[in-house]
C-alpha cells in the first residue's frame, strides 16, 4: 500500500502570514498533484509536478517535488481569506499503477482569518 | 455538459437498503474513476474504467459495492445492503485518457450518502 502522509492536518492563520504544507511517502511516484477543494464541491487540480526537484509557481503558491520523487511541499506566501479550503496532495503512477489511480494524502484544512 | 455531473447530490437511506449513484462524465472522456471521501479527509480510490478494458476494481471495499459503465459513458455505482460505515461523499472523475500529466482528472461535486 502506498501511503502519503500529509501535514499539518489543520492550519489556522491570519491574513498575510506564510505557510507550508508537506506531503511525504516512502513510495516513489511518477508525478504528484495538488488539489484544492471547497465545501460541497469536488477537488480542483492546482498543479502537477513530474521531475525530481521541480519547482512550480502559481501566483502566491509554490510547489516543490522532492529530488527522490517521494515528497512534496506547498508554500503559500501572504495568505488571503480566499485561500481557505481543503488542500490535498495525490501521488500517481507508483509501482506502475494507472495515472488516474491516485493515492491521496489526508488533506490539510486551511483557514485564513481576515 | 461542461463538467462531470453526479446525481443525486444528497442521498439519505436506511441501513440495509440498496442505493445507486450516477455519474455523467465529460463528453468524450474515456477514463472514469470513482473515489470515496470521508468527512474532511483525503480520497480513497474505488474503481476505474478505461474505454472497453476490464475495470480496475481493486479499491472496492466489499462485494456489496459494484459499478458499471454503459456505452462507455454514464456510470452507476451500486451499494447493496448499505451500512453506516458507507456514509461518505462519493466522487466521480473523468479524464480524456488514463490520467497523467497531460490528462488530469476532472471531478464532479459528489454524492453525499448518509446511512441512518
PDB file of C-alpha atoms in Angstrom:
ATOM      1  CA  UNK A   1       0.000   0.000   0.000  1.00  0.00           C
ATOM      2  CA  UNK A   2       1.368   3.377  -0.981  1.00  0.00           C
ATOM      3  CA  UNK A   3       0.705   5.971   1.678  1.00  0.00           C
ATOM      4  CA  UNK A   4       1.008   9.735   1.536  1.00  0.00           C
ATOM      5  CA  UNK A   5       1.383  11.420   4.891  1.00  0.00           C
ATOM      6  CA  UNK A   6       0.180  14.996   4.721  1.00  0.00           C
ATOM      7  CA  UNK A   7       0.792  17.571   7.438  1.00  0.00           C
ATOM      8  CA  UNK A   8      -0.409  19.546   9.171  1.00  0.00           C
ATOM      9  CA  UNK A   9      -3.983  18.317   9.207  1.00  0.00           C
ATOM     10  CA  UNK A  10      -5.317  21.699  10.332  1.00  0.00           C
ATOM     11  CA  UNK A  11      -3.859  25.170   9.839  1.00  0.00           C
ATOM     12  CA  UNK A  12      -5.433  28.373  11.121  1.00  0.00           C
ATOM     13  CA  UNK A  13      -3.557  31.573  10.334  1.00  0.00           C
ATOM     14  CA  UNK A  14      -4.018  35.308   9.938  1.00  0.00           C
ATOM     15  CA  UNK A  15      -4.160  37.067   6.612  1.00  0.00           C
ATOM     16  CA  UNK A  16      -0.699  37.928   5.362  1.00  0.00           C
ATOM     17  CA  UNK A  17       1.126  35.040   7.020  1.00  0.00           C
ATOM     18  CA  UNK A  18       3.096  32.414   5.129  1.00  0.00           C
ATOM     19  CA  UNK A  19       2.512  28.680   5.420  1.00  0.00           C
ATOM     20  CA  UNK A  20       3.841  25.367   4.183  1.00  0.00           C
ATOM     21  CA  UNK A  21       2.033  22.052   3.770  1.00  0.00           C
ATOM     22  CA  UNK A  22       4.033  18.856   3.498  1.00  0.00           C
ATOM     23  CA  UNK A  23       3.372  15.557   1.796  1.00  0.00           C
ATOM     24  CA  UNK A  24       5.679  12.601   2.470  1.00  0.00           C
ATOM     25  CA  UNK A  25       5.831   8.994   1.362  1.00  0.00           C
ATOM     26  CA  UNK A  26       8.147   6.011   1.286  1.00  0.00           C
ATOM     27  CA  UNK A  27       6.972   5.311  -2.272  1.00  0.00           C
ATOM     28  CA  UNK A  28       8.283   6.864  -5.454  1.00  0.00           C
ATOM     29  CA  UNK A  29       5.627   8.493  -7.601  1.00  0.00           C
ATOM     30  CA  UNK A  30       5.722   9.258 -11.317  1.00  0.00           C
ATOM     31  CA  UNK A  31       4.015  12.535 -10.604  1.00  0.00           C
ATOM     32  CA  UNK A  32       2.420  14.353  -7.731  1.00  0.00           C
ATOM     33  CA  UNK A  33      -0.623  16.569  -7.886  1.00  0.00           C
ATOM     34  CA  UNK A  34      -2.018  19.210  -5.562  1.00  0.00           C
ATOM     35  CA  UNK A  35      -5.755  19.850  -5.392  1.00  0.00           C
ATOM     36  CA  UNK A  36      -7.906  22.401  -3.623  1.00  0.00           C
ATOM     37  CA  UNK A  37     -11.405  21.530  -2.553  1.00  0.00           C
ATOM     38  CA  UNK A  38     -14.166  23.799  -1.299  1.00  0.00           C
ATOM     39  CA  UNK A  39     -17.192  22.601   0.675  1.00  0.00           C
ATOM     40  CA  UNK A  40     -19.781  20.852  -1.481  1.00  0.00           C
ATOM     41  CA  UNK A  41     -17.509  20.689  -4.493  1.00  0.00           C
ATOM     42  CA  UNK A  42     -15.071  18.239  -5.986  1.00  0.00           C
ATOM     43  CA  UNK A  43     -11.299  18.722  -5.841  1.00  0.00           C
ATOM     44  CA  UNK A  44      -9.835  21.060  -8.452  1.00  0.00           C
ATOM     45  CA  UNK A  45      -6.338  20.460  -9.749  1.00  0.00           C
ATOM     46  CA  UNK A  46      -3.826  23.209  -8.920  1.00  0.00           C
ATOM     47  CA  UNK A  47      -0.618  21.764 -10.295  1.00  0.00           C
ATOM     48  CA  UNK A  48       1.173  18.583 -11.320  1.00  0.00           C
ATOM     49  CA  UNK A  49       4.886  18.119 -10.661  1.00  0.00           C
ATOM     50  CA  UNK A  50       6.755  15.412 -12.503  1.00  0.00           C
ATOM     51  CA  UNK A  51      10.520  15.847 -12.271  1.00  0.00           C
ATOM     52  CA  UNK A  52      12.510  15.316  -9.070  1.00  0.00           C
ATOM     53  CA  UNK A  53      13.488  18.706  -7.657  1.00  0.00           C
ATOM     54  CA  UNK A  54      10.925  20.505  -9.797  1.00  0.00           C
ATOM     55  CA  UNK A  55       9.545  23.806  -8.532  1.00  0.00           C
ATOM     56  CA  UNK A  56       6.378  25.345  -9.914  1.00  0.00           C
ATOM     57  CA  UNK A  57       4.836  28.668  -9.019  1.00  0.00           C
ATOM     58  CA  UNK A  58       1.214  29.652  -9.309  1.00  0.00           C
ATOM     59  CA  UNK A  59       0.885  33.284  -8.181  1.00  0.00           C
ATOM     60  CA  UNK A  60       1.488  33.147  -4.405  1.00  0.00           C
ATOM     61  CA  UNK A  61       1.673  29.344  -4.348  1.00  0.00           C
ATOM     62  CA  UNK A  62       4.971  27.489  -4.750  1.00  0.00           C
ATOM     63  CA  UNK A  63       5.031  23.724  -5.236  1.00  0.00           C
ATOM     64  CA  UNK A  64       8.119  21.566  -4.946  1.00  0.00           C
ATOM     65  CA  UNK A  65       8.712  17.899  -5.762  1.00  0.00           C
ATOM     66  CA  UNK A  66      11.446  16.183  -3.790  1.00  0.00           C
ATOM     67  CA  UNK A  67      14.590  15.020  -5.568  1.00  0.00           C
ATOM     68  CA  UNK A  68      13.666  11.379  -4.985  1.00  0.00           C
ATOM     69  CA  UNK A  69      10.021  11.969  -6.020  1.00  0.00           C
ATOM     70  CA  UNK A  70       8.775  10.734  -2.646  1.00  0.00           C
ATOM     71  CA  UNK A  71       7.734  14.029  -1.104  1.00  0.00           C
ATOM     72  CA  UNK A  72       6.335  17.416  -1.978  1.00  0.00           C
ATOM     73  CA  UNK A  73       5.509  20.740  -0.392  1.00  0.00           C
ATOM     74  CA  UNK A  74       3.097  23.571  -0.992  1.00  0.00           C
ATOM     75  CA  UNK A  75       4.108  27.027   0.234  1.00  0.00           C
ATOM     76  CA  UNK A  76       1.680  29.936   0.268  1.00  0.00           C
ATOM     77  CA  UNK A  77       3.028  33.439   0.632  1.00  0.00           C
ATOM     78  CA  UNK A  78       0.937  36.201   2.201  1.00  0.00           C
ATOM     79  CA  UNK A  79      -2.151  34.049   2.636  1.00  0.00           C
ATOM     80  CA  UNK A  80      -5.538  35.587   1.963  1.00  0.00           C
ATOM     81  CA  UNK A  81      -9.024  34.594   3.186  1.00  0.00           C
ATOM     82  CA  UNK A  82      -9.764  33.362  -0.328  1.00  0.00           C
ATOM     83  CA  UNK A  83      -7.097  30.680   0.147  1.00  0.00           C
ATOM     84  CA  UNK A  84      -9.271  28.988   2.760  1.00  0.00           C
ATOM     85  CA  UNK A  85     -10.092  25.414   1.821  1.00  0.00           C
ATOM     86  CA  UNK A  86      -9.001  21.785   1.903  1.00  0.00           C
ATOM     87  CA  UNK A  87      -5.675  21.143   0.208  1.00  0.00           C
ATOM     88  CA  UNK A  88      -4.930  17.627  -0.973  1.00  0.00           C
ATOM     89  CA  UNK A  89      -1.793  16.068  -2.351  1.00  0.00           C
ATOM     90  CA  UNK A  90      -2.084  12.997  -4.561  1.00  0.00           C
ATOM     91  CA  UNK A  91       0.565  10.724  -5.976  1.00  0.00           C
ATOM     92  CA  UNK A  92       0.225   8.971  -9.314  1.00  0.00           C
ATOM     93  CA  UNK A  93       1.898   6.082 -11.041  1.00  0.00           C
ATOM     94  CA  UNK A  94       3.570   4.384  -8.075  1.00  0.00           C
ATOM     95  CA  UNK A  95       4.511   0.815  -8.842  1.00  0.00           C
ATOM     96  CA  UNK A  96       3.324   1.160 -12.421  1.00  0.00           C
ATOM     97  CA  UNK A  97      -0.277   1.781 -11.471  1.00  0.00           C
ATOM     98  CA  UNK A  98      -2.643   3.827 -13.612  1.00  0.00           C
ATOM     99  CA  UNK A  99      -2.052   7.550 -13.560  1.00  0.00           C
ATOM    100  CA  UNK A 100      -5.646   8.092 -12.551  1.00  0.00           C
ATOM    101  CA  UNK A 101      -5.476   5.682  -9.623  1.00  0.00           C
ATOM    102  CA  UNK A 102      -4.273   8.368  -7.277  1.00  0.00           C
ATOM    103  CA  UNK A 103      -3.066   7.909  -3.718  1.00  0.00           C
ATOM    104  CA  UNK A 104      -4.308  10.864  -1.694  1.00  0.00           C
ATOM    105  CA  UNK A 105      -2.966  12.391   1.471  1.00  0.00           C
ATOM    106  CA  UNK A 106      -5.363  13.010   4.348  1.00  0.00           C
ATOM    107  CA  UNK A 107      -5.697  16.672   3.456  1.00  0.00           C
ATOM    108  CA  UNK A 108      -4.929  19.992   5.152  1.00  0.00           C
ATOM    109  CA  UNK A 109      -7.821  22.195   6.186  1.00  0.00           C
ATOM    110  CA  UNK A 110      -6.569  25.767   5.867  1.00  0.00           C
ATOM    111  CA  UNK A 111      -8.425  28.682   7.429  1.00  0.00           C
ATOM    112  CA  UNK A 112      -7.165  32.197   6.790  1.00  0.00           C
ATOM    113  CA  UNK A 113      -8.674  34.813   9.078  1.00  0.00           C
ATOM    114  CA  UNK A 114      -9.036  38.410   7.850  1.00  0.00           C
TER     115      UNK A 114
ATOM    116  CA  UNK B   1     -22.222  19.234 -20.309  1.00  0.00           C
ATOM    117  CA  UNK B   2     -19.346  21.386 -19.271  1.00  0.00           C
ATOM    118  CA  UNK B   3     -18.300  19.260 -16.334  1.00  0.00           C
ATOM    119  CA  UNK B   4     -18.768  15.938 -14.592  1.00  0.00           C
ATOM    120  CA  UNK B   5     -22.328  15.622 -13.339  1.00  0.00           C
ATOM    121  CA  UNK B   6     -23.305  13.450 -10.392  1.00  0.00           C
ATOM    122  CA  UNK B   7     -26.744  12.618  -9.063  1.00  0.00           C
ATOM    123  CA  UNK B   8     -28.254  12.738  -6.610  1.00  0.00           C
ATOM    124  CA  UNK B   9     -26.247  15.396  -4.788  1.00  0.00           C
ATOM    125  CA  UNK B  10     -27.509  14.067  -1.465  1.00  0.00           C
ATOM    126  CA  UNK B  11     -28.930  10.690  -0.525  1.00  0.00           C
ATOM    127  CA  UNK B  12     -30.225   9.568   2.857  1.00  0.00           C
ATOM    128  CA  UNK B  13     -31.038   5.893   3.170  1.00  0.00           C
ATOM    129  CA  UNK B  14     -31.810   3.389   5.854  1.00  0.00           C
ATOM    130  CA  UNK B  15     -29.326   0.729   6.833  1.00  0.00           C
ATOM    131  CA  UNK B  16     -29.823  -2.379   4.732  1.00  0.00           C
ATOM    132  CA  UNK B  17     -31.260  -0.629   1.686  1.00  0.00           C
ATOM    133  CA  UNK B  18     -29.593  -0.552  -1.733  1.00  0.00           C
ATOM    134  CA  UNK B  19     -28.534   2.725  -3.361  1.00  0.00           C
ATOM    135  CA  UNK B  20     -27.470   3.730  -6.854  1.00  0.00           C
ATOM    136  CA  UNK B  21     -25.246   6.719  -7.553  1.00  0.00           C
ATOM    137  CA  UNK B  22     -24.936   8.110 -11.058  1.00  0.00           C
ATOM    138  CA  UNK B  23     -22.073   9.812 -12.869  1.00  0.00           C
ATOM    139  CA  UNK B  24     -22.181  11.577 -16.227  1.00  0.00           C
ATOM    140  CA  UNK B  25     -18.583  12.187 -17.345  1.00  0.00           C
ATOM    141  CA  UNK B  26     -17.389  14.955 -19.623  1.00  0.00           C
ATOM    142  CA  UNK B  27     -18.321  14.075 -23.187  1.00  0.00           C
ATOM    143  CA  UNK B  28     -15.502  12.279 -24.977  1.00  0.00           C
ATOM    144  CA  UNK B  29     -13.614  11.327 -21.837  1.00  0.00           C
ATOM    145  CA  UNK B  30     -12.677   7.667 -21.998  1.00  0.00           C
ATOM    146  CA  UNK B  31     -11.461   7.187 -18.423  1.00  0.00           C
ATOM    147  CA  UNK B  32     -13.829   7.290 -15.443  1.00  0.00           C
ATOM    148  CA  UNK B  33     -12.988   6.913 -11.759  1.00  0.00           C
ATOM    149  CA  UNK B  34     -14.932   6.564  -8.524  1.00  0.00           C
ATOM    150  CA  UNK B  35     -13.454   7.760  -5.231  1.00  0.00           C
ATOM    151  CA  UNK B  36     -14.858   7.908  -1.715  1.00  0.00           C
ATOM    152  CA  UNK B  37     -14.179  10.733   0.747  1.00  0.00           C
ATOM    153  CA  UNK B  38     -14.915  10.630   4.439  1.00  0.00           C
ATOM    154  CA  UNK B  39     -15.630  13.903   6.258  1.00  0.00           C
ATOM    155  CA  UNK B  40     -12.724  16.326   5.755  1.00  0.00           C
ATOM    156  CA  UNK B  41     -10.403  13.531   4.675  1.00  0.00           C
ATOM    157  CA  UNK B  42      -8.482  12.519   1.603  1.00  0.00           C
ATOM    158  CA  UNK B  43      -9.937  10.434  -1.157  1.00  0.00           C
ATOM    159  CA  UNK B  44      -9.985   6.642  -1.346  1.00  0.00           C
ATOM    160  CA  UNK B  45      -9.846   5.012  -4.787  1.00  0.00           C
ATOM    161  CA  UNK B  46     -12.725   2.640  -5.542  1.00  0.00           C
ATOM    162  CA  UNK B  47     -12.849   1.674  -9.225  1.00  0.00           C
ATOM    163  CA  UNK B  48     -11.554   2.766 -12.630  1.00  0.00           C
ATOM    164  CA  UNK B  49     -12.924   2.317 -16.158  1.00  0.00           C
ATOM    165  CA  UNK B  50     -10.824   2.888 -19.283  1.00  0.00           C
ATOM    166  CA  UNK B  51     -12.541   2.500 -22.626  1.00  0.00           C
ATOM    167  CA  UNK B  52     -13.591  -1.080 -23.273  1.00  0.00           C
ATOM    168  CA  UNK B  53     -10.994  -2.608 -20.971  1.00  0.00           C
ATOM    169  CA  UNK B  54     -11.954  -4.591 -17.894  1.00  0.00           C
ATOM    170  CA  UNK B  55     -12.376  -2.175 -14.969  1.00  0.00           C
ATOM    171  CA  UNK B  56      -9.856  -1.981 -12.152  1.00  0.00           C
ATOM    172  CA  UNK B  57     -11.982  -2.914  -9.137  1.00  0.00           C
ATOM    173  CA  UNK B  58      -9.111  -3.183  -6.694  1.00  0.00           C
ATOM    174  CA  UNK B  59     -10.376  -0.387  -4.447  1.00  0.00           C
ATOM    175  CA  UNK B  60     -13.901  -1.657  -3.830  1.00  0.00           C
ATOM    176  CA  UNK B  61     -14.142  -2.260  -0.068  1.00  0.00           C
ATOM    177  CA  UNK B  62     -16.516  -5.256  -0.203  1.00  0.00           C
ATOM    178  CA  UNK B  63     -18.679  -7.294  -2.547  1.00  0.00           C
ATOM    179  CA  UNK B  64     -21.604  -5.065  -1.610  1.00  0.00           C
ATOM    180  CA  UNK B  65     -20.085  -2.458  -3.907  1.00  0.00           C
ATOM    181  CA  UNK B  66     -20.301  -2.703  -7.692  1.00  0.00           C
ATOM    182  CA  UNK B  67     -20.143  -0.334 -10.623  1.00  0.00           C
ATOM    183  CA  UNK B  68     -20.875  -0.422 -14.282  1.00  0.00           C
ATOM    184  CA  UNK B  69     -20.346   1.891 -17.180  1.00  0.00           C
ATOM    185  CA  UNK B  70     -22.794   1.675 -20.043  1.00  0.00           C
ATOM    186  CA  UNK B  71     -21.875   2.625 -23.587  1.00  0.00           C
ATOM    187  CA  UNK B  72     -18.542   3.985 -22.449  1.00  0.00           C
ATOM    188  CA  UNK B  73     -20.253   6.993 -20.897  1.00  0.00           C
ATOM    189  CA  UNK B  74     -22.584   7.062 -17.886  1.00  0.00           C
ATOM    190  CA  UNK B  75     -21.542   5.085 -14.823  1.00  0.00           C
ATOM    191  CA  UNK B  76     -23.567   3.795 -11.887  1.00  0.00           C
ATOM    192  CA  UNK B  77     -22.091   2.866  -8.512  1.00  0.00           C
ATOM    193  CA  UNK B  78     -24.339   0.493  -6.583  1.00  0.00           C
ATOM    194  CA  UNK B  79     -24.070  -0.219  -2.882  1.00  0.00           C
ATOM    195  CA  UNK B  80     -26.158  -3.133  -1.650  1.00  0.00           C
ATOM    196  CA  UNK B  81     -27.338  -3.616   1.935  1.00  0.00           C
ATOM    197  CA  UNK B  82     -25.888  -0.271   2.996  1.00  0.00           C
ATOM    198  CA  UNK B  83     -24.120   0.022   6.339  1.00  0.00           C
ATOM    199  CA  UNK B  84     -23.485   3.120   8.448  1.00  0.00           C
ATOM    200  CA  UNK B  85     -19.792   2.988   7.617  1.00  0.00           C
ATOM    201  CA  UNK B  86     -20.732   3.517   3.953  1.00  0.00           C
ATOM    202  CA  UNK B  87     -21.673   7.118   4.802  1.00  0.00           C
ATOM    203  CA  UNK B  88     -19.334   9.372   2.837  1.00  0.00           C
ATOM    204  CA  UNK B  89     -19.114  11.589  -0.219  1.00  0.00           C
ATOM    205  CA  UNK B  90     -18.765   9.545  -3.384  1.00  0.00           C
ATOM    206  CA  UNK B  91     -16.839  11.420  -6.062  1.00  0.00           C
ATOM    207  CA  UNK B  92     -16.653  10.613  -9.737  1.00  0.00           C
ATOM    208  CA  UNK B  93     -13.915  11.874 -12.051  1.00  0.00           C
ATOM    209  CA  UNK B  94     -13.206  11.575 -15.741  1.00  0.00           C
ATOM    210  CA  UNK B  95     -10.228  12.249 -17.978  1.00  0.00           C
ATOM    211  CA  UNK B  96      -9.579  12.165 -21.718  1.00  0.00           C
ATOM    212  CA  UNK B  97      -7.254   9.186 -21.316  1.00  0.00           C
ATOM    213  CA  UNK B  98      -5.576   7.403 -18.459  1.00  0.00           C
ATOM    214  CA  UNK B  99      -4.950  10.438 -16.273  1.00  0.00           C
ATOM    215  CA  UNK B 100      -1.348  11.567 -16.309  1.00  0.00           C
ATOM    216  CA  UNK B 101       0.144  14.999 -16.569  1.00  0.00           C
ATOM    217  CA  UNK B 102      -1.487  15.762 -19.882  1.00  0.00           C
ATOM    218  CA  UNK B 103      -4.787  14.158 -18.946  1.00  0.00           C
ATOM    219  CA  UNK B 104      -5.752  15.401 -15.497  1.00  0.00           C
ATOM    220  CA  UNK B 105      -8.799  14.234 -13.597  1.00  0.00           C
ATOM    221  CA  UNK B 106     -11.941  16.364 -13.596  1.00  0.00           C
ATOM    222  CA  UNK B 107     -14.071  15.719 -10.551  1.00  0.00           C
ATOM    223  CA  UNK B 108     -17.806  16.083 -10.090  1.00  0.00           C
ATOM    224  CA  UNK B 109     -19.262  17.641  -6.949  1.00  0.00           C
ATOM    225  CA  UNK B 110     -20.020  14.252  -5.455  1.00  0.00           C
ATOM    226  CA  UNK B 111     -22.984  12.494  -3.876  1.00  0.00           C
ATOM    227  CA  UNK B 112     -23.201  12.795  -0.101  1.00  0.00           C
ATOM    228  CA  UNK B 113     -24.526   9.475   1.172  1.00  0.00           C
ATOM    229  CA  UNK B 114     -25.881   9.212   4.701  1.00  0.00           C
ATOM    230  CA  UNK B 115     -26.904   5.819   6.033  1.00  0.00           C
ATOM    231  CA  UNK B 116     -29.138   6.028   9.097  1.00  0.00           C
TER     232      UNK B 116
END
